[in-house]
Amino acid sequence: MVTATLNQTAMFNVTDAVSIDQPLSQHADAAAIDSRNDDMDIELDHVEKLMRSSLNAPIDWPATQASLYHLDTQGSQLRARLALLSGMAFGASINHRIAAAAAAELIHNASLVHDDLCDGDEQRRNQAAVWKRYNPNVALCTGDMMLTAAFRAAMESDSSEHKLALVQLLTDRTSQVIAGQSIEIANPEQKPTDITYPFTCRHLKKICLNDYLQATLAKTAPLIALPLEAGALGGKLTSGEHTTIRYFANAVGLAYQIIDDLDDVDITRLDGCQPDNFHDYHAWPQHWPSGSCLPEDPVASAMQRAVRHASAALSRAERLIEHFPDQLAGALTAILAKLRQQLAAHRQSIASHHHYYPGKPA
């Protein structure tokens, strides 16, 4: 199912390298989200209220308390903002925009609660993660509650046609994310081993590049496409424009996941750079140099390969920007610019840390 719906294999090539300093499109100076827009602020207030009311359970029940606790941490609301902007750009009504934004934001937050539980991350937005504040079982129920709340929020759209389209979209994208996450967690992650000398043997990849791309896109791209699609579905969205949104989300999703994975790598510690310390679907072991002989600096080689891969994906997304309405294109371009900045930071970090690998120890 995931392979059929994402169509990723023809779109990504690990050898497609471009400069990460490549200029962005004509929209590059636009703000990511025009927070000065009074209409946007008003609509965001309505989105927030709809998200909370859609929980539809007594406030003193544990899952409800935990859901409100998580929502109170106030993330960037990026997906809500993108859904509102997309709805505005494609001519959706205010009722549909608010319903779409609330639904997309709830799906995203549900995934965060479940991700923290799966990954054992103890903090989210500088506060205790839901599973840590309450317990893992309550966190599981909390994520489930927010998933169901998203479908309830979708029913606040402006017509039966738009409600049905929004519910179908939520079903498709949510199932893709769940399937993609299940691929990654199906096998236990490797635990860091006691290594006295790093990189003494060639890393043997257990999965191929296409498998890595499939899992990465399945768990990341749908939640990027969702708000853009959800808002636009209430307006005049052609099939060609819908396809462009999906291709854009796939490109951004791959770049985002690689960059996010690189954040896990501490290049100041050689033992922490051992590829076997990361799970098979992590970007680091996937970009680790292959072959019987390692280069002089395998850490730099892996970082450079990953940066080129993410940069190529961002370039594909940038080329699609011109197909979006200007109001939406400006927001998306600024998001890509921020990702390029993060990518440049990773490239610069390798320049100050050269790891010489002279060969196997005696």
PDB file of C-alpha atoms in Angstrom, residues 141-362:
ATOM      1  CA  CYS A 141      -4.798   6.586  24.608  1.00  0.00           C
ATOM      2  CA  THR A 142      -3.994  10.290  24.271  1.00  0.00           C
ATOM      3  CA  GLY A 143      -2.645   9.894  20.752  1.00  0.00           C
ATOM      4  CA  ASP A 144      -5.677   7.808  19.834  1.00  0.00           C
ATOM      5  CA  MET A 145      -8.016  10.435  21.264  1.00  0.00           C
ATOM      6  CA  MET A 146      -6.439  13.188  19.173  1.00  0.00           C
ATOM      7  CA  LEU A 147      -6.681  11.012  16.060  1.00  0.00           C
ATOM      8  CA  THR A 148     -10.417  10.581  16.548  1.00  0.00           C
ATOM      9  CA  ALA A 149     -10.752  14.284  17.373  1.00  0.00           C
ATOM     10  CA  ALA A 150      -9.269  15.109  13.968  1.00  0.00           C
ATOM     11  CA  PHE A 151     -12.117  13.314  12.219  1.00  0.00           C
ATOM     12  CA  ARG A 152     -14.658  15.074  14.404  1.00  0.00           C
ATOM     13  CA  ALA A 153     -13.074  18.425  13.517  1.00  0.00           C
ATOM     14  CA  ALA A 154     -13.260  17.558   9.816  1.00  0.00           C
ATOM     15  CA  MET A 155     -17.041  17.307  10.104  1.00  0.00           C
ATOM     16  CA  GLU A 156     -17.155  21.067  10.734  1.00  0.00           C
ATOM     17  CA  SER A 157     -16.378  21.790   7.085  1.00  0.00           C
ATOM     18  CA  ASP A 158     -18.889  23.706   4.992  1.00  0.00           C
ATOM     19  CA  SER A 159     -20.539  20.995   2.881  1.00  0.00           C
ATOM     20  CA  SER A 160     -21.111  17.259   2.777  1.00  0.00           C
ATOM     21  CA  GLU A 161     -18.846  17.045  -0.275  1.00  0.00           C
ATOM     22  CA  HIS A 162     -15.958  18.778   1.464  1.00  0.00           C
ATOM     23  CA  LYS A 163     -16.501  16.811   4.682  1.00  0.00           C
ATOM     24  CA  LEU A 164     -16.274  13.534   2.787  1.00  0.00           C
ATOM     25  CA  ALA A 165     -13.182  14.628   0.852  1.00  0.00           C
ATOM     26  CA  LEU A 166     -11.473  15.751   4.053  1.00  0.00           C
ATOM     27  CA  VAL A 167     -12.290  12.538   5.931  1.00  0.00           C
ATOM     28  CA  GLN A 168     -11.017  10.438   3.026  1.00  0.00           C
ATOM     29  CA  LEU A 169      -7.807  12.446   2.952  1.00  0.00           C
ATOM     30  CA  LEU A 170      -7.294  12.072   6.705  1.00  0.00           C
ATOM     31  CA  THR A 171      -7.802   8.329   6.417  1.00  0.00           C
ATOM     32  CA  ASP A 172      -5.294   7.978   3.585  1.00  0.00           C
ATOM     33  CA  ARG A 173      -2.541  10.119   5.075  1.00  0.00           C
ATOM     34  CA  THR A 174      -2.915   8.753   8.611  1.00  0.00           C
ATOM     35  CA  SER A 175      -2.728   5.144   7.456  1.00  0.00           C
ATOM     36  CA  GLN A 176       0.397   5.933   5.432  1.00  0.00           C
ATOM     37  CA  VAL A 177       2.123   7.489   8.435  1.00  0.00           C
ATOM     38  CA  ILE A 178       1.213   4.553  10.669  1.00  0.00           C
ATOM     39  CA  ALA A 179       2.414   2.049   8.068  1.00  0.00           C
ATOM     40  CA  GLY A 180       5.662   3.952   7.583  1.00  0.00           C
ATOM     41  CA  GLN A 181       6.351   4.162  11.300  1.00  0.00           C
ATOM     42  CA  SER A 182       5.654   0.453  11.694  1.00  0.00           C
ATOM     43  CA  ILE A 183       8.367  -0.345   9.141  1.00  0.00           C
ATOM     44  CA  GLU A 184      10.952   1.474  11.228  1.00  0.00           C
ATOM     45  CA  ILE A 185       9.969  -0.001  14.595  1.00  0.00           C
ATOM     46  CA  ALA A 186       9.319  -3.564  13.411  1.00  0.00           C
ATOM     47  CA  ASN A 187      12.843  -4.586  14.445  1.00  0.00           C
ATOM     48  CA  PRO A 188      14.515  -3.420  17.660  1.00  0.00           C
ATOM     49  CA  GLU A 189      17.120  -0.711  17.214  1.00  0.00           C
ATOM     50  CA  GLN A 190      20.731  -1.657  17.641  1.00  0.00           C
ATOM     51  CA  LYS A 191      22.181  -0.682  20.973  1.00  0.00           C
ATOM     52  CA  PRO A 192      25.497   1.196  21.072  1.00  0.00           C
ATOM     53  CA  THR A 193      28.299  -1.295  21.443  1.00  0.00           C
ATOM     54  CA  ASP A 194      31.508  -1.011  23.450  1.00  0.00           C
ATOM     55  CA  ILE A 195      33.934   0.073  20.741  1.00  0.00           C
ATOM     56  CA  THR A 196      37.575   0.589  21.626  1.00  0.00           C
ATOM     57  CA  TYR A 197      38.481   1.837  18.160  1.00  0.00           C
ATOM     58  CA  PRO A 198      35.851   3.208  15.820  1.00  0.00           C
ATOM     59  CA  PHE A 199      35.158   2.049  12.292  1.00  0.00           C
ATOM     60  CA  THR A 200      37.323  -1.070  12.446  1.00  0.00           C
ATOM     61  CA  CYS A 201      35.114  -2.960  10.032  1.00  0.00           C
ATOM     62  CA  ARG A 202      32.921  -2.204   7.073  1.00  0.00           C
ATOM     63  CA  HIS A 203      29.312  -1.407   7.942  1.00  0.00           C
ATOM     64  CA  LEU A 204      26.990  -3.974   6.379  1.00  0.00           C
ATOM     65  CA  LYS A 205      23.695  -2.400   5.332  1.00  0.00           C
ATOM     66  CA  LYS A 206      20.730  -4.607   6.125  1.00  0.00           C
ATOM     67  CA  ILE A 207      18.241  -2.762   3.912  1.00  0.00           C
ATOM     68  CA  CYS A 208      18.528  -1.336   0.415  1.00  0.00           C
ATOM     69  CA  LEU A 209      18.167   2.319  -0.533  1.00  0.00           C
ATOM     70  CA  ASN A 210      14.656   1.881  -1.957  1.00  0.00           C
ATOM     71  CA  ASP A 211      13.459   0.315   1.301  1.00  0.00           C
ATOM     72  CA  TYR A 212      14.938   3.239   3.213  1.00  0.00           C
ATOM     73  CA  LEU A 213      13.259   5.757   0.900  1.00  0.00           C
ATOM     74  CA  GLN A 214       9.914   3.982   1.145  1.00  0.00           C
ATOM     75  CA  ALA A 215       9.894   4.000   4.945  1.00  0.00           C
ATOM     76  CA  THR A 216      11.220   7.563   5.191  1.00  0.00           C
ATOM     77  CA  LEU A 217       8.651   8.964   2.797  1.00  0.00           C
ATOM     78  CA  ALA A 218       5.782   6.984   4.279  1.00  0.00           C
ATOM     79  CA  LYS A 219       6.312   8.299   7.804  1.00  0.00           C
ATOM     80  CA  THR A 220       7.220  11.903   6.917  1.00  0.00           C
ATOM     81  CA  ALA A 221       5.759  13.102   3.599  1.00  0.00           C
ATOM     82  CA  PRO A 222       2.054  12.500   4.382  1.00  0.00           C
ATOM     83  CA  LEU A 223       2.095  14.932   7.301  1.00  0.00           C
ATOM     84  CA  ILE A 224       3.661  17.582   5.071  1.00  0.00           C
ATOM     85  CA  ALA A 225       1.175  17.028   2.261  1.00  0.00           C
ATOM     86  CA  LEU A 226      -1.834  16.782   4.593  1.00  0.00           C
ATOM     87  CA  PRO A 227      -2.302  20.459   5.568  1.00  0.00           C
ATOM     88  CA  LEU A 228      -1.662  21.673   2.021  1.00  0.00           C
ATOM     89  CA  GLU A 229      -4.138  19.183   0.580  1.00  0.00           C
ATOM     90  CA  ALA A 230      -6.690  19.603   3.361  1.00  0.00           C
ATOM     91  CA  GLY A 231      -7.022  23.353   2.965  1.00  0.00           C
ATOM     92  CA  ALA A 232      -6.985  23.261  -0.834  1.00  0.00           C
ATOM     93  CA  LEU A 233      -9.656  20.534  -1.095  1.00  0.00           C
ATOM     94  CA  GLY A 234     -12.279  23.076  -0.041  1.00  0.00           C
ATOM     95  CA  GLY A 235     -11.500  25.301  -3.020  1.00  0.00           C
ATOM     96  CA  LYS A 236     -10.672  25.008  -6.692  1.00  0.00           C
ATOM     97  CA  LEU A 237      -7.917  22.409  -6.713  1.00  0.00           C
ATOM     98  CA  THR A 238      -7.157  20.647  -9.999  1.00  0.00           C
ATOM     99  CA  SER A 239      -5.820  17.099 -10.187  1.00  0.00           C
ATOM    100  CA  GLY A 240      -2.541  18.466 -11.553  1.00  0.00           C
ATOM    101  CA  GLU A 241      -2.164  20.855  -8.632  1.00  0.00           C
ATOM    102  CA  HIS A 242      -2.952  18.021  -6.224  1.00  0.00           C
ATOM    103  CA  THR A 243      -0.205  15.926  -7.794  1.00  0.00           C
ATOM    104  CA  THR A 244       2.235  18.829  -7.461  1.00  0.00           C
ATOM    105  CA  ILE A 245       1.442  19.100  -3.752  1.00  0.00           C
ATOM    106  CA  ARG A 246       2.220  15.414  -3.247  1.00  0.00           C
ATOM    107  CA  TYR A 247       5.490  15.617  -5.185  1.00  0.00           C
ATOM    108  CA  PHE A 248       6.469  18.714  -3.215  1.00  0.00           C
ATOM    109  CA  ALA A 249       5.689  16.972   0.086  1.00  0.00           C
ATOM    110  CA  ASN A 250       7.720  13.914  -0.912  1.00  0.00           C
ATOM    111  CA  ALA A 251      10.767  16.042  -1.700  1.00  0.00           C
ATOM    112  CA  VAL A 252      10.496  18.127   1.467  1.00  0.00           C
ATOM    113  CA  GLY A 253       9.748  15.037   3.563  1.00  0.00           C
ATOM    114  CA  LEU A 254      12.913  13.277   2.457  1.00  0.00           C
ATOM    115  CA  ALA A 255      15.075  16.367   3.027  1.00  0.00           C
ATOM    116  CA  TYR A 256      13.509  17.029   6.423  1.00  0.00           C
ATOM    117  CA  GLN A 257      14.024  13.465   7.635  1.00  0.00           C
ATOM    118  CA  ILE A 258      17.673  13.375   6.571  1.00  0.00           C
ATOM    119  CA  ILE A 259      18.346  16.697   8.303  1.00  0.00           C
ATOM    120  CA  ASP A 260      16.489  15.554  11.414  1.00  0.00           C
ATOM    121  CA  ASP A 261      18.502  12.333  11.485  1.00  0.00           C
ATOM    122  CA  LEU A 262      21.772  14.241  11.133  1.00  0.00           C
ATOM    123  CA  ASP A 263      20.841  16.155  14.283  1.00  0.00           C
ATOM    124  CA  ASP A 264      21.228  12.840  16.145  1.00  0.00           C
ATOM    125  CA  VAL A 265      24.884  12.472  15.151  1.00  0.00           C
ATOM    126  CA  ASP A 266      27.530  13.919  17.445  1.00  0.00           C
ATOM    127  CA  ILE A 267      30.521  14.276  15.150  1.00  0.00           C
ATOM    128  CA  THR A 268      32.700  15.427  18.038  1.00  0.00           C
ATOM    129  CA  ARG A 269      32.679  11.857  19.393  1.00  0.00           C
ATOM    130  CA  LEU A 270      34.115   9.157  17.146  1.00  0.00           C
ATOM    131  CA  ASP A 271      32.379   6.317  18.976  1.00  0.00           C
ATOM    132  CA  GLY A 272      29.077   8.149  18.584  1.00  0.00           C
ATOM    133  CA  CYS A 273      29.522   8.184  14.815  1.00  0.00           C
ATOM    134  CA  GLN A 274      29.680   4.408  14.512  1.00  0.00           C
ATOM    135  CA  PRO A 275      26.909   3.552  11.978  1.00  0.00           C
ATOM    136  CA  ASP A 276      25.900   0.434  13.903  1.00  0.00           C
ATOM    137  CA  ASN A 277      24.772   2.687  16.758  1.00  0.00           C
ATOM    138  CA  PHE A 278      21.771   3.780  14.665  1.00  0.00           C
ATOM    139  CA  HIS A 279      18.766   1.840  13.422  1.00  0.00           C
ATOM    140  CA  ASP A 280      18.697   0.582   9.847  1.00  0.00           C
ATOM    141  CA  TYR A 281      16.262   3.250   8.640  1.00  0.00           C
ATOM    142  CA  HIS A 282      18.330   6.143   9.967  1.00  0.00           C
ATOM    143  CA  ALA A 283      20.014   8.413   7.416  1.00  0.00           C
ATOM    144  CA  TRP A 284      23.489   7.980   8.931  1.00  0.00           C
ATOM    145  CA  PRO A 285      24.095   4.261   8.236  1.00  0.00           C
ATOM    146  CA  GLN A 286      22.341   4.634   4.884  1.00  0.00           C
ATOM    147  CA  HIS A 287      24.874   7.250   3.783  1.00  0.00           C
ATOM    148  CA  TRP A 288      27.884   5.548   5.344  1.00  0.00           C
ATOM    149  CA  PRO A 289      30.527   4.786   2.669  1.00  0.00           C
ATOM    150  CA  SER A 290      30.285   1.279   1.284  1.00  0.00           C
ATOM    151  CA  GLY A 291      32.996  -1.037   0.027  1.00  0.00           C
ATOM    152  CA  SER A 292      35.756  -3.037   1.623  1.00  0.00           C
ATOM    153  CA  CYS A 293      37.972  -0.005   2.311  1.00  0.00           C
ATOM    154  CA  LEU A 294      36.870   3.085   4.187  1.00  0.00           C
ATOM    155  CA  PRO A 295      37.993   6.534   3.070  1.00  0.00           C
ATOM    156  CA  GLU A 296      40.432   8.479   5.223  1.00  0.00           C
ATOM    157  CA  ASP A 297      37.557  10.291   6.957  1.00  0.00           C
ATOM    158  CA  PRO A 298      34.394   8.140   6.815  1.00  0.00           C
ATOM    159  CA  VAL A 299      32.505  10.570   9.072  1.00  0.00           C
ATOM    160  CA  ALA A 300      33.021  13.447   6.661  1.00  0.00           C
ATOM    161  CA  SER A 301      32.162  11.195   3.723  1.00  0.00           C
ATOM    162  CA  ALA A 302      28.865  10.107   5.307  1.00  0.00           C
ATOM    163  CA  MET A 303      27.958  13.678   6.213  1.00  0.00           C
ATOM    164  CA  GLN A 304      28.734  14.951   2.717  1.00  0.00           C
ATOM    165  CA  ARG A 305      26.697  12.182   1.070  1.00  0.00           C
ATOM    166  CA  ALA A 306      23.716  12.872   3.322  1.00  0.00           C
ATOM    167  CA  VAL A 307      23.949  16.623   2.722  1.00  0.00           C
ATOM    168  CA  ARG A 308      24.032  16.115  -1.060  1.00  0.00           C
ATOM    169  CA  HIS A 309      21.021  13.809  -0.889  1.00  0.00           C
ATOM    170  CA  ALA A 310      18.965  16.261   1.181  1.00  0.00           C
ATOM    171  CA  SER A 311      20.078  19.180  -0.976  1.00  0.00           C
ATOM    172  CA  ALA A 312      18.951  17.416  -4.143  1.00  0.00           C
ATOM    173  CA  ALA A 313      15.543  16.813  -2.579  1.00  0.00           C
ATOM    174  CA  LEU A 314      15.237  20.474  -1.584  1.00  0.00           C
ATOM    175  CA  SER A 315      16.117  21.507  -5.131  1.00  0.00           C
ATOM    176  CA  ARG A 316      13.269  19.394  -6.466  1.00  0.00           C
ATOM    177  CA  ALA A 317      10.903  21.079  -4.030  1.00  0.00           C
ATOM    178  CA  GLU A 318      12.167  24.521  -5.027  1.00  0.00           C
ATOM    179  CA  ARG A 319      11.491  23.821  -8.690  1.00  0.00           C
ATOM    180  CA  LEU A 320       7.870  23.025  -7.834  1.00  0.00           C
ATOM    181  CA  ILE A 321       7.321  26.300  -5.964  1.00  0.00           C
ATOM    182  CA  GLU A 322       6.407  28.221  -9.115  1.00  0.00           C
ATOM    183  CA  HIS A 323       3.327  26.035  -9.566  1.00  0.00           C
ATOM    184  CA  PHE A 324       1.748  27.262  -6.314  1.00  0.00           C
ATOM    185  CA  PRO A 325      -0.268  30.481  -5.857  1.00  0.00           C
ATOM    186  CA  ASP A 326       1.986  33.347  -4.762  1.00  0.00           C
ATOM    187  CA  GLN A 327       0.505  33.640  -1.263  1.00  0.00           C
ATOM    188  CA  LEU A 328       1.264  29.992  -0.545  1.00  0.00           C
ATOM    189  CA  ALA A 329       4.530  29.919  -2.499  1.00  0.00           C
ATOM    190  CA  GLY A 330       6.035  32.596  -0.281  1.00  0.00           C
ATOM    191  CA  ALA A 331       5.374  30.577   2.862  1.00  0.00           C
ATOM    192  CA  LEU A 332       6.729  27.359   1.372  1.00  0.00           C
ATOM    193  CA  THR A 333       9.841  29.040   0.017  1.00  0.00           C
ATOM    194  CA  ALA A 334      10.753  30.407   3.431  1.00  0.00           C
ATOM    195  CA  ILE A 335      10.324  26.942   4.937  1.00  0.00           C
ATOM    196  CA  LEU A 336      12.738  25.542   2.358  1.00  0.00           C
ATOM    197  CA  ALA A 337      15.168  28.361   3.108  1.00  0.00           C
ATOM    198  CA  LYS A 338      15.171  27.386   6.783  1.00  0.00           C
ATOM    199  CA  LEU A 339      15.897  23.758   5.883  1.00  0.00           C
ATOM    200  CA  ARG A 340      18.789  24.917   3.686  1.00  0.00           C
ATOM    201  CA  GLN A 341      20.201  26.850   6.622  1.00  0.00           C
ATOM    202  CA  GLN A 342      20.086  23.711   8.772  1.00  0.00           C
ATOM    203  CA  LEU A 343      21.745  21.749   5.989  1.00  0.00           C
ATOM    204  CA  ALA A 344      24.493  24.354   5.670  1.00  0.00           C
ATOM    205  CA  ALA A 345      25.123  24.125   9.413  1.00  0.00           C
ATOM    206  CA  HIS A 346      25.732  20.378   9.093  1.00  0.00           C
ATOM    207  CA  ARG A 347      28.114  20.920   6.198  1.00  0.00           C
ATOM    208  CA  GLN A 348      30.030  23.563   8.142  1.00  0.00           C
ATOM    209  CA  SER A 349      30.277  21.364  11.220  1.00  0.00           C
ATOM    210  CA  ILE A 350      32.193  18.728   9.300  1.00  0.00           C
ATOM    211  CA  ALA A 351      34.747  21.337   8.175  1.00  0.00           C
ATOM    212  CA  SER A 352      35.880  21.857  11.777  1.00  0.00           C
ATOM    213  CA  HIS A 353      36.044  18.166  12.710  1.00  0.00           C
ATOM    214  CA  HIS A 354      38.368  16.030  10.623  1.00  0.00           C
ATOM    215  CA  HIS A 355      38.492  12.395  11.738  1.00  0.00           C
ATOM    216  CA  TYR A 356      41.551  10.565  10.446  1.00  0.00           C
ATOM    217  CA  TYR A 357      41.133   6.823  10.003  1.00  0.00           C
ATOM    218  CA  PRO A 358      44.527   5.167   9.578  1.00  0.00           C
ATOM    219  CA  GLY A 359      43.226   1.614   9.400  1.00  0.00           C
ATOM    220  CA  LYS A 360      42.544  -1.267  11.748  1.00  0.00           C
ATOM    221  CA  PRO A 361      44.258  -1.149  15.126  1.00  0.00           C
ATOM    222  CA  ALA A 362      47.051  -3.583  15.833  1.00  0.00           C
TER     223      ALA A 362
END
